[in-house]
Short mmCIF file of C-alpha atoms and ligand atoms in Angstrom, two decimals:
data_model
loop_
_atom_site.label_atom_id
_atom_site.label_comp_id
_atom_site.label_asym_id
_atom_site.label_seq_id
_atom_site.Cartn_x
_atom_site.Cartn_y
_atom_site.Cartn_z
CA ALA A 1 187.78 16.88 224.44
CA THR A 2 189.56 18.08 227.54
CA THR A 3 192.63 15.84 227.68
CA LEU A 4 195.48 15.20 225.26
CA GLY A 5 194.67 11.53 224.76
CA ALA A 6 190.95 11.93 224.26
CA SER A 7 191.49 14.88 221.91
CA ALA A 8 193.97 12.93 219.78
CA ALA A 9 191.65 9.90 219.78
CA ALA A 10 188.94 11.98 218.13
CA SER A 11 191.02 11.83 214.92
CA GLY A 12 192.10 8.22 215.46
CA ARG A 13 195.48 9.11 216.94
CA TYR A 14 197.19 8.59 220.26
CA PHE A 15 198.96 11.11 222.45
CA GLY A 16 201.61 9.47 224.60
CA THR A 17 204.46 10.12 226.97
CA ALA A 18 207.67 8.45 228.07
CA VAL A 19 207.33 6.96 231.54
CA ALA A 20 209.87 5.91 234.17
CA ALA A 21 208.72 2.97 236.31
CA TYR A 22 210.19 4.38 239.50
CA LYS A 23 208.00 7.48 239.21
CA LEU A 24 204.70 5.59 239.05
CA SER A 25 204.40 5.87 242.84
CA ASP A 26 204.55 9.70 242.62
CA SER A 27 200.91 10.76 242.86
CA THR A 28 201.29 14.01 240.92
CA TYR A 29 203.07 12.18 238.12
CA SER A 30 200.65 9.28 238.08
CA GLY A 31 197.62 11.55 238.23
CA ILE A 32 198.69 13.41 235.09
CA LEU A 33 199.66 10.18 233.34
CA ASN A 34 196.34 8.50 234.05
CA ARG A 35 194.33 11.56 233.07
CA GLU A 36 196.06 12.84 229.94
CA PHE A 37 197.77 10.11 227.96
CA ASN A 38 196.60 7.12 225.93
CA SER A 39 200.02 5.76 224.95
CA ILE A 40 203.11 5.02 227.03
CA THR A 41 206.73 4.50 226.04
CA PRO A 42 209.01 3.07 228.76
CA GLU A 43 211.83 5.63 228.93
CA ASN A 44 214.59 3.11 229.76
CA GLU A 45 212.97 -0.08 231.05
CA MET A 46 212.73 -2.01 227.78
CA LYS A 47 216.27 -1.27 226.64
CA TRP A 48 218.82 -4.05 226.23
CA ASP A 49 220.74 -3.29 229.45
CA ALA A 50 217.52 -3.29 231.47
CA THR A 51 215.93 -6.41 229.99
CA GLU A 52 218.94 -8.71 229.56
CA PRO A 53 221.53 -7.73 232.19
CA GLN A 54 223.29 -11.10 231.83
CA GLN A 55 223.26 -12.99 228.57
CA ASN A 56 220.07 -15.01 228.27
CA GLN A 57 218.88 -13.93 231.73
CA PHE A 58 215.95 -11.66 231.24
CA SER A 59 214.62 -9.09 233.67
CA PHE A 60 211.21 -7.65 232.86
CA GLY A 61 210.01 -6.37 236.24
CA SER A 62 210.14 -2.61 235.66
CA ALA A 63 208.90 -2.83 232.09
CA ASP A 64 206.07 -5.14 233.16
CA GLN A 65 205.02 -2.54 235.74
CA ILE A 66 204.69 0.07 233.01
CA VAL A 67 202.80 -2.30 230.70
CA ALA A 68 200.41 -3.13 233.56
CA ARG A 69 199.75 0.58 234.14
CA ALA A 70 199.13 1.08 230.43
CA ARG A 71 196.63 -1.75 230.44
CA SER A 72 194.85 -0.41 233.52
CA ILE A 73 194.32 3.01 231.92
CA GLY A 74 193.58 1.68 228.42
CA ALA A 75 196.75 3.13 226.90
CA LYS A 76 198.78 1.65 224.05
CA VAL A 77 202.44 0.78 224.57
CA ARG A 78 205.30 1.86 222.29
CA GLY A 79 208.10 -0.61 222.86
CA HIS A 80 211.51 1.10 222.98
CA ALA A 81 214.02 -0.17 221.84
CA LEU A 82 215.03 -3.67 220.76
CA ALA A 83 218.36 -2.97 219.06
CA TRP A 84 220.46 0.13 219.72
CA HIS A 85 224.17 0.91 219.99
CA GLN A 86 223.62 2.63 223.37
CA GLN A 87 222.47 1.19 226.69
CA GLN A 88 223.72 -2.27 225.89
CA PRO A 89 224.54 -4.56 228.81
CA GLY A 90 228.23 -4.91 229.66
CA TRP A 91 228.46 -8.48 228.42
CA THR A 92 227.93 -7.42 224.80
CA SER A 93 231.28 -5.63 224.77
CA SER A 94 233.19 -8.91 224.62
CA LEU A 95 231.15 -10.10 221.62
CA SER A 96 231.46 -9.38 217.92
CA GLY A 97 230.65 -10.93 214.56
CA THR A 98 228.29 -13.89 214.52
CA ALA A 99 228.21 -14.18 218.31
CA LEU A 100 227.02 -10.58 218.69
CA ARG A 101 224.60 -10.93 215.78
CA ASN A 102 223.05 -14.02 217.33
CA ALA A 103 222.91 -12.41 220.77
CA MET A 104 221.10 -9.40 219.28
CA LEU A 105 218.63 -11.60 217.38
CA ASN A 106 218.00 -13.71 220.46
CA HIS A 107 217.38 -10.52 222.42
CA VAL A 108 214.88 -9.24 219.84
CA THR A 109 213.10 -12.59 219.78
CA GLN A 110 212.91 -13.04 223.55
CA VAL A 111 211.77 -9.52 224.37
CA ALA A 112 209.24 -9.32 221.54
CA THR A 113 207.93 -12.75 222.55
CA HIS A 114 207.58 -11.75 226.21
CA TYR A 115 205.43 -8.76 225.20
CA LYS A 116 203.64 -10.48 222.32
CA GLY A 117 200.19 -9.00 221.78
CA GLN A 118 200.77 -6.09 224.19
CA ILE A 119 202.80 -3.69 222.07
CA ASP A 120 201.22 -1.33 219.57
CA SER A 121 204.52 -0.31 217.94
CA TRP A 122 208.09 -1.44 218.56
CA ASP A 123 211.15 0.69 217.93
CA VAL A 124 212.96 -2.32 216.49
CA VAL A 125 216.10 -0.39 215.61
CA ASN A 126 217.05 2.97 217.08
CA GLU A 127 219.54 5.58 215.80
CA ALA A 128 221.46 3.48 213.29
CA PHE A 129 222.51 6.34 211.00
CA GLU A 130 225.40 8.77 211.24
CA ASP A 131 224.85 12.47 211.90
CA GLY A 132 226.01 15.04 209.38
CA GLY A 133 226.19 14.92 205.64
CA SER A 134 227.54 11.45 204.98
CA GLY A 135 224.24 9.59 204.85
CA ALA A 136 226.17 6.60 206.15
CA ARG A 137 225.26 4.02 208.71
CA ARG A 138 226.58 4.82 212.17
CA ASP A 139 229.67 2.81 213.03
CA SER A 140 228.73 0.53 215.95
CA ASN A 141 229.31 -2.97 217.18
CA LEU A 142 225.99 -3.97 215.60
CA GLN A 143 226.82 -2.35 212.25
CA ARG A 144 230.13 -4.21 212.25
CA THR A 145 228.22 -7.52 212.28
CA GLY A 146 227.14 -6.73 208.70
CA ASN A 147 225.02 -4.15 206.91
CA ASP A 148 221.99 -6.45 206.96
CA TRP A 149 221.72 -6.37 210.78
CA ILE A 150 218.78 -3.96 210.63
CA GLU A 151 216.64 -6.11 208.36
CA ALA A 152 217.59 -9.20 210.38
CA ALA A 153 216.29 -7.47 213.51
CA PHE A 154 213.02 -6.51 211.79
CA ARG A 155 212.46 -10.07 210.53
CA ALA A 156 213.08 -11.49 214.01
CA ALA A 157 210.65 -9.01 215.56
CA ARG A 158 207.94 -9.82 213.00
CA ALA A 159 208.35 -13.55 213.61
CA ALA A 160 208.06 -13.08 217.39
CA ASP A 161 205.07 -10.69 217.44
CA PRO A 162 203.27 -10.50 214.10
CA ALA A 163 200.65 -8.04 215.40
CA ALA A 164 203.04 -5.33 216.57
CA LYS A 165 203.84 -2.51 214.17
CA LEU A 166 207.58 -2.40 213.57
CA CYS A 167 209.28 1.01 213.48
CA TYR A 168 212.68 2.44 212.66
CA ASN A 169 213.33 5.38 215.05
CA ASP A 170 215.91 8.18 214.84
CA TYR A 171 216.75 11.82 215.65
CA ASN A 172 217.88 14.67 213.37
CA THR A 173 215.75 13.05 210.68
CA ASP A 174 212.82 15.40 211.32
CA GLY A 175 213.51 17.58 208.27
CA GLN A 176 214.84 16.66 204.86
CA ASN A 177 218.62 16.27 205.09
CA ALA A 178 221.34 13.76 204.30
CA LYS A 179 220.49 11.63 207.33
CA SER A 180 216.75 11.49 206.68
CA ASN A 181 217.43 10.87 202.98
CA ALA A 182 219.47 7.83 203.97
CA VAL A 183 216.71 6.51 206.23
CA TYR A 184 214.22 7.19 203.44
CA ALA A 185 216.31 5.12 201.01
CA MET A 186 216.46 2.27 203.52
CA VAL A 187 212.70 2.26 204.04
CA GLN A 188 212.12 2.40 200.29
CA ASP A 189 214.48 -0.56 199.83
CA PHE A 190 212.82 -2.53 202.66
CA LYS A 191 209.38 -1.98 201.12
CA ALA A 192 210.67 -3.01 197.68
CA ARG A 193 212.25 -6.21 199.02
CA GLY A 194 209.50 -7.15 201.45
CA VAL A 195 211.50 -6.57 204.63
CA PRO A 196 208.82 -6.07 207.33
CA ILE A 197 208.61 -2.40 208.36
CA ASP A 198 205.40 -0.59 209.28
CA CYS A 199 206.40 2.77 210.70
CA VAL A 200 209.12 5.37 211.08
CA GLY A 201 209.60 7.29 214.31
CA PHE A 202 210.82 10.88 214.30
CA GLN A 203 212.19 11.65 217.76
CA SER A 204 211.79 15.43 217.44
CA HIS A 205 214.07 16.72 220.20
CA PHE A 206 214.11 20.44 219.44
CA ASN A 207 215.98 23.41 220.88
CA ALA A 208 217.57 26.66 219.70
CA GLN A 209 220.40 24.81 217.94
CA SER A 210 218.02 22.30 216.39
CA PRO A 211 214.63 23.98 215.91
CA LEU A 212 211.49 22.50 214.39
CA PRO A 213 212.37 22.27 210.68
CA SER A 214 210.23 24.26 208.25
CA ASP A 215 209.82 21.14 206.11
CA TYR A 216 208.77 18.88 209.01
CA GLN A 217 205.33 18.15 207.55
CA ALA A 218 206.73 17.58 204.06
CA ASN A 219 209.28 15.18 205.47
CA LEU A 220 206.66 13.21 207.43
CA GLN A 221 204.52 13.12 204.28
CA ARG A 222 207.26 11.77 202.00
CA PHE A 223 207.86 8.88 204.38
CA ALA A 224 204.12 8.23 204.67
CA ASN A 225 204.00 8.11 200.86
CA LEU A 226 206.32 5.08 201.01
CA GLY A 227 203.46 3.18 202.67
CA VAL A 228 204.48 3.37 206.33
CA ASP A 229 202.90 5.08 209.32
CA VAL A 230 204.87 7.94 210.78
CA GLN A 231 204.95 8.82 214.48
CA ILE A 232 206.43 11.65 216.50
CA THR A 233 208.13 9.57 219.16
CA GLU A 234 210.13 11.70 221.64
CA LEU A 235 208.91 15.26 221.27
CA ASP A 236 210.37 17.94 223.50
CA ILE A 237 211.06 21.60 222.72
CA GLU A 238 213.27 23.78 224.89
CA GLY A 239 211.95 27.25 225.61
CA SER A 240 209.07 28.83 227.48
CA GLY A 241 205.93 30.90 227.13
CA THR A 242 204.38 31.81 223.80
CA ALA A 243 207.38 30.89 221.66
CA GLN A 244 207.44 27.36 223.05
CA ALA A 245 203.66 27.07 222.79
CA ASN A 246 203.79 28.12 219.13
CA SER A 247 206.50 25.55 218.32
CA TYR A 248 204.53 22.77 219.99
CA ALA A 249 201.41 23.83 218.09
CA ALA A 250 203.30 23.76 214.80
CA ALA A 251 204.69 20.29 215.49
CA VAL A 252 201.27 18.88 216.34
CA ARG A 253 199.68 20.62 213.35
CA ALA A 254 202.23 18.98 211.05
CA CYS A 255 201.29 15.52 212.31
CA LEU A 256 197.57 16.19 212.02
CA ALA A 257 198.06 17.29 208.40
CA VAL A 258 199.55 13.89 207.51
CA THR A 259 196.91 11.15 207.40
CA ARG A 260 199.42 8.43 208.27
CA CYS A 261 200.88 10.35 211.22
CA ASN A 262 198.99 8.31 213.76
CA GLY A 263 200.51 9.32 217.07
CA ILE A 264 202.58 11.79 219.05
CA THR A 265 204.66 11.01 222.15
CA VAL A 266 206.29 13.63 224.38
CA TRP A 267 209.49 12.56 226.13
CA GLY A 268 208.33 12.97 229.70
CA ILE A 269 205.56 14.61 231.70
CA ARG A 270 206.88 17.50 233.84
CA ASP A 271 209.90 19.66 232.96
CA SER A 272 211.68 18.03 235.88
CA ASP A 273 211.12 14.59 234.34
CA SER A 274 213.08 15.49 231.21
CA TRP A 275 216.36 13.83 230.24
CA ARG A 276 217.63 17.29 229.37
CA ALA A 277 219.85 18.62 232.14
CA SER A 278 218.56 22.15 231.70
CA GLY A 279 215.68 23.88 230.02
CA THR A 280 211.94 23.50 230.38
CA PRO A 281 211.04 21.37 227.37
CA LEU A 282 207.77 19.64 228.35
CA LEU A 283 204.04 20.39 228.70
CA PHE A 284 203.78 20.47 232.52
CA ASP A 285 205.89 22.49 234.95
CA ASN A 286 207.79 20.96 237.86
CA SER A 287 204.66 21.12 240.03
CA GLY A 288 202.52 19.39 237.43
CA ASN A 289 200.68 22.53 236.27
CA LYS A 290 199.69 22.84 232.62
CA LYS A 291 201.95 25.22 230.69
CA ALA A 292 201.03 27.48 227.76
CA ALA A 293 202.45 24.75 225.54
CA TYR A 294 199.93 22.28 226.94
CA ASN A 295 197.03 24.60 226.12
CA SER A 296 198.24 25.22 222.58
CA VAL A 297 198.67 21.47 221.94
CA LEU A 298 195.19 20.75 223.28
CA ASP A 299 193.69 23.50 221.09
CA VAL A 300 195.37 22.17 217.96
CA LEU A 301 194.26 18.60 218.69
CA ASN A 302 190.69 19.86 219.05
CA SER A 303 190.81 21.94 215.86
CA VAL A 304 190.47 18.96 213.50
O1 LIG B 401 219.92 2.99 236.10
C1 LIG B 401 221.12 3.71 236.46
C2 LIG B 401 221.29 3.75 237.95
O2 LIG B 401 221.47 2.44 238.42
C3 LIG B 401 222.51 4.63 238.26
O3 LIG B 401 222.66 4.75 239.64
C4 LIG B 401 222.32 6.00 237.66
C5 LIG B 401 223.52 6.93 237.91
O4 LIG B 401 223.81 7.71 236.79
O5 LIG B 401 222.15 5.87 236.27
C6 LIG B 401 221.01 5.11 235.93
O6 LIG B 401 220.94 4.99 234.53
C7 LIG B 401 220.56 6.18 233.83
C8 LIG B 401 219.30 5.83 233.03
O7 LIG B 401 218.96 6.93 232.22
C9 LIG B 401 218.12 5.50 233.93
O8 LIG B 401 217.76 6.61 234.71
C10 LIG B 401 221.69 6.56 232.91
O9 LIG B 401 222.79 7.02 233.67
C11 LIG B 401 221.24 7.65 231.96
O10 LIG B 401 222.25 7.84 230.98
C12 LIG B 401 219.97 7.22 231.26
O11 LIG B 401 219.58 8.28 230.41
C13 LIG B 401 218.60 7.94 229.44
C14 LIG B 401 219.19 8.05 228.05
O12 LIG B 401 218.18 7.81 227.10
C15 LIG B 401 220.31 7.04 227.85
O13 LIG B 401 220.82 7.12 226.56
C16 LIG B 401 217.44 8.90 229.60
O14 LIG B 401 216.79 8.67 230.86
C17 LIG B 401 216.44 8.73 228.47
O15 LIG B 401 215.50 9.78 228.50
C18 LIG B 401 217.18 8.80 227.14
O16 LIG B 401 216.24 8.59 226.11
C19 LIG B 401 216.77 8.64 224.79
C20 LIG B 401 216.00 7.62 223.97
O17 LIG B 401 216.10 6.34 224.57
C21 LIG B 401 216.52 7.57 222.54
N1 LIG B 401 216.52 8.90 221.93
C22 LIG B 401 217.17 9.93 222.70
C23 LIG B 401 216.60 10.01 224.11
C24 LIG B 401 217.19 11.16 224.89
O18 LIG B 401 218.57 11.00 225.08
#
């Protein structure tokens, strides 16, 4: 096939992008989105600060706009993210303990209920583990409500939208290391105890300091072997030309080699849409032209 989405669909997968609602009126941006992608992740619009700016007052306008676009082009939606230590609304900072726990669970329930039936996969919990070699949970206001906050969030999400696949999502877990080992142990424990979890997201933000790990495919496979889907959720790779194209090809090849790797999302459309302050990490240049990396990804998707 001739587009990313249609080529991924040939093997039962999706190829998605992060989208910002305020860019939907940009015709270059929208044209590429509508043509190439069959999954959308709202880049910021479903986060806690955006959806619940005052406690128990919900604001879904921008996220609804993105969901409506997804529906109109037949794309899936990856919901991102119900519970996260960043991008919390200001009012959470005065809460702790049971009050914060209940506020978080209410948030999960209300947002998942609003989008019930419209979300393919939810990032229920995002980035809850510490970087480095400790394998510990990240210290955060949510973690300080008790170690079981993650499973409580997953149970609330399942109750609110039983059809959505529920994912744990993180970065620096793309290869086998202390952090991914800790996530692996959590998923194994959740499966053993019947805590609802369906998928693990590997953000896959790569650059010279943090390149595509050589054991990427093996790491995706070991999680898949636990009985969850795996998804590449925020792919971007700094660089340019052939080197960048080769890294993108390798990342996509790794997913295609894992039966339960059922989708890939890049974190933006054009280089200028990227969260990264510098670098050219995406598949389209600032003018919306296809880069070498785009062509290599398309070729790999069509090779299976
Ligand atoms: O909405 C405000 C606006 O009102 C204000 O005037 C403006 C001035 O700075 O800021 C706007 O908020 C920004 C927001 O994006 C929306 O554009 C924040 O400053 C900015 O920090 C925020 O950045 C986002 C970042 O998450 C926040 O942590 C990026 O766009 C987004 O790409 C990035 O995405 C994260 C994933 O959610 C999780 N994984 C890592 C990934 C990259 O950091």
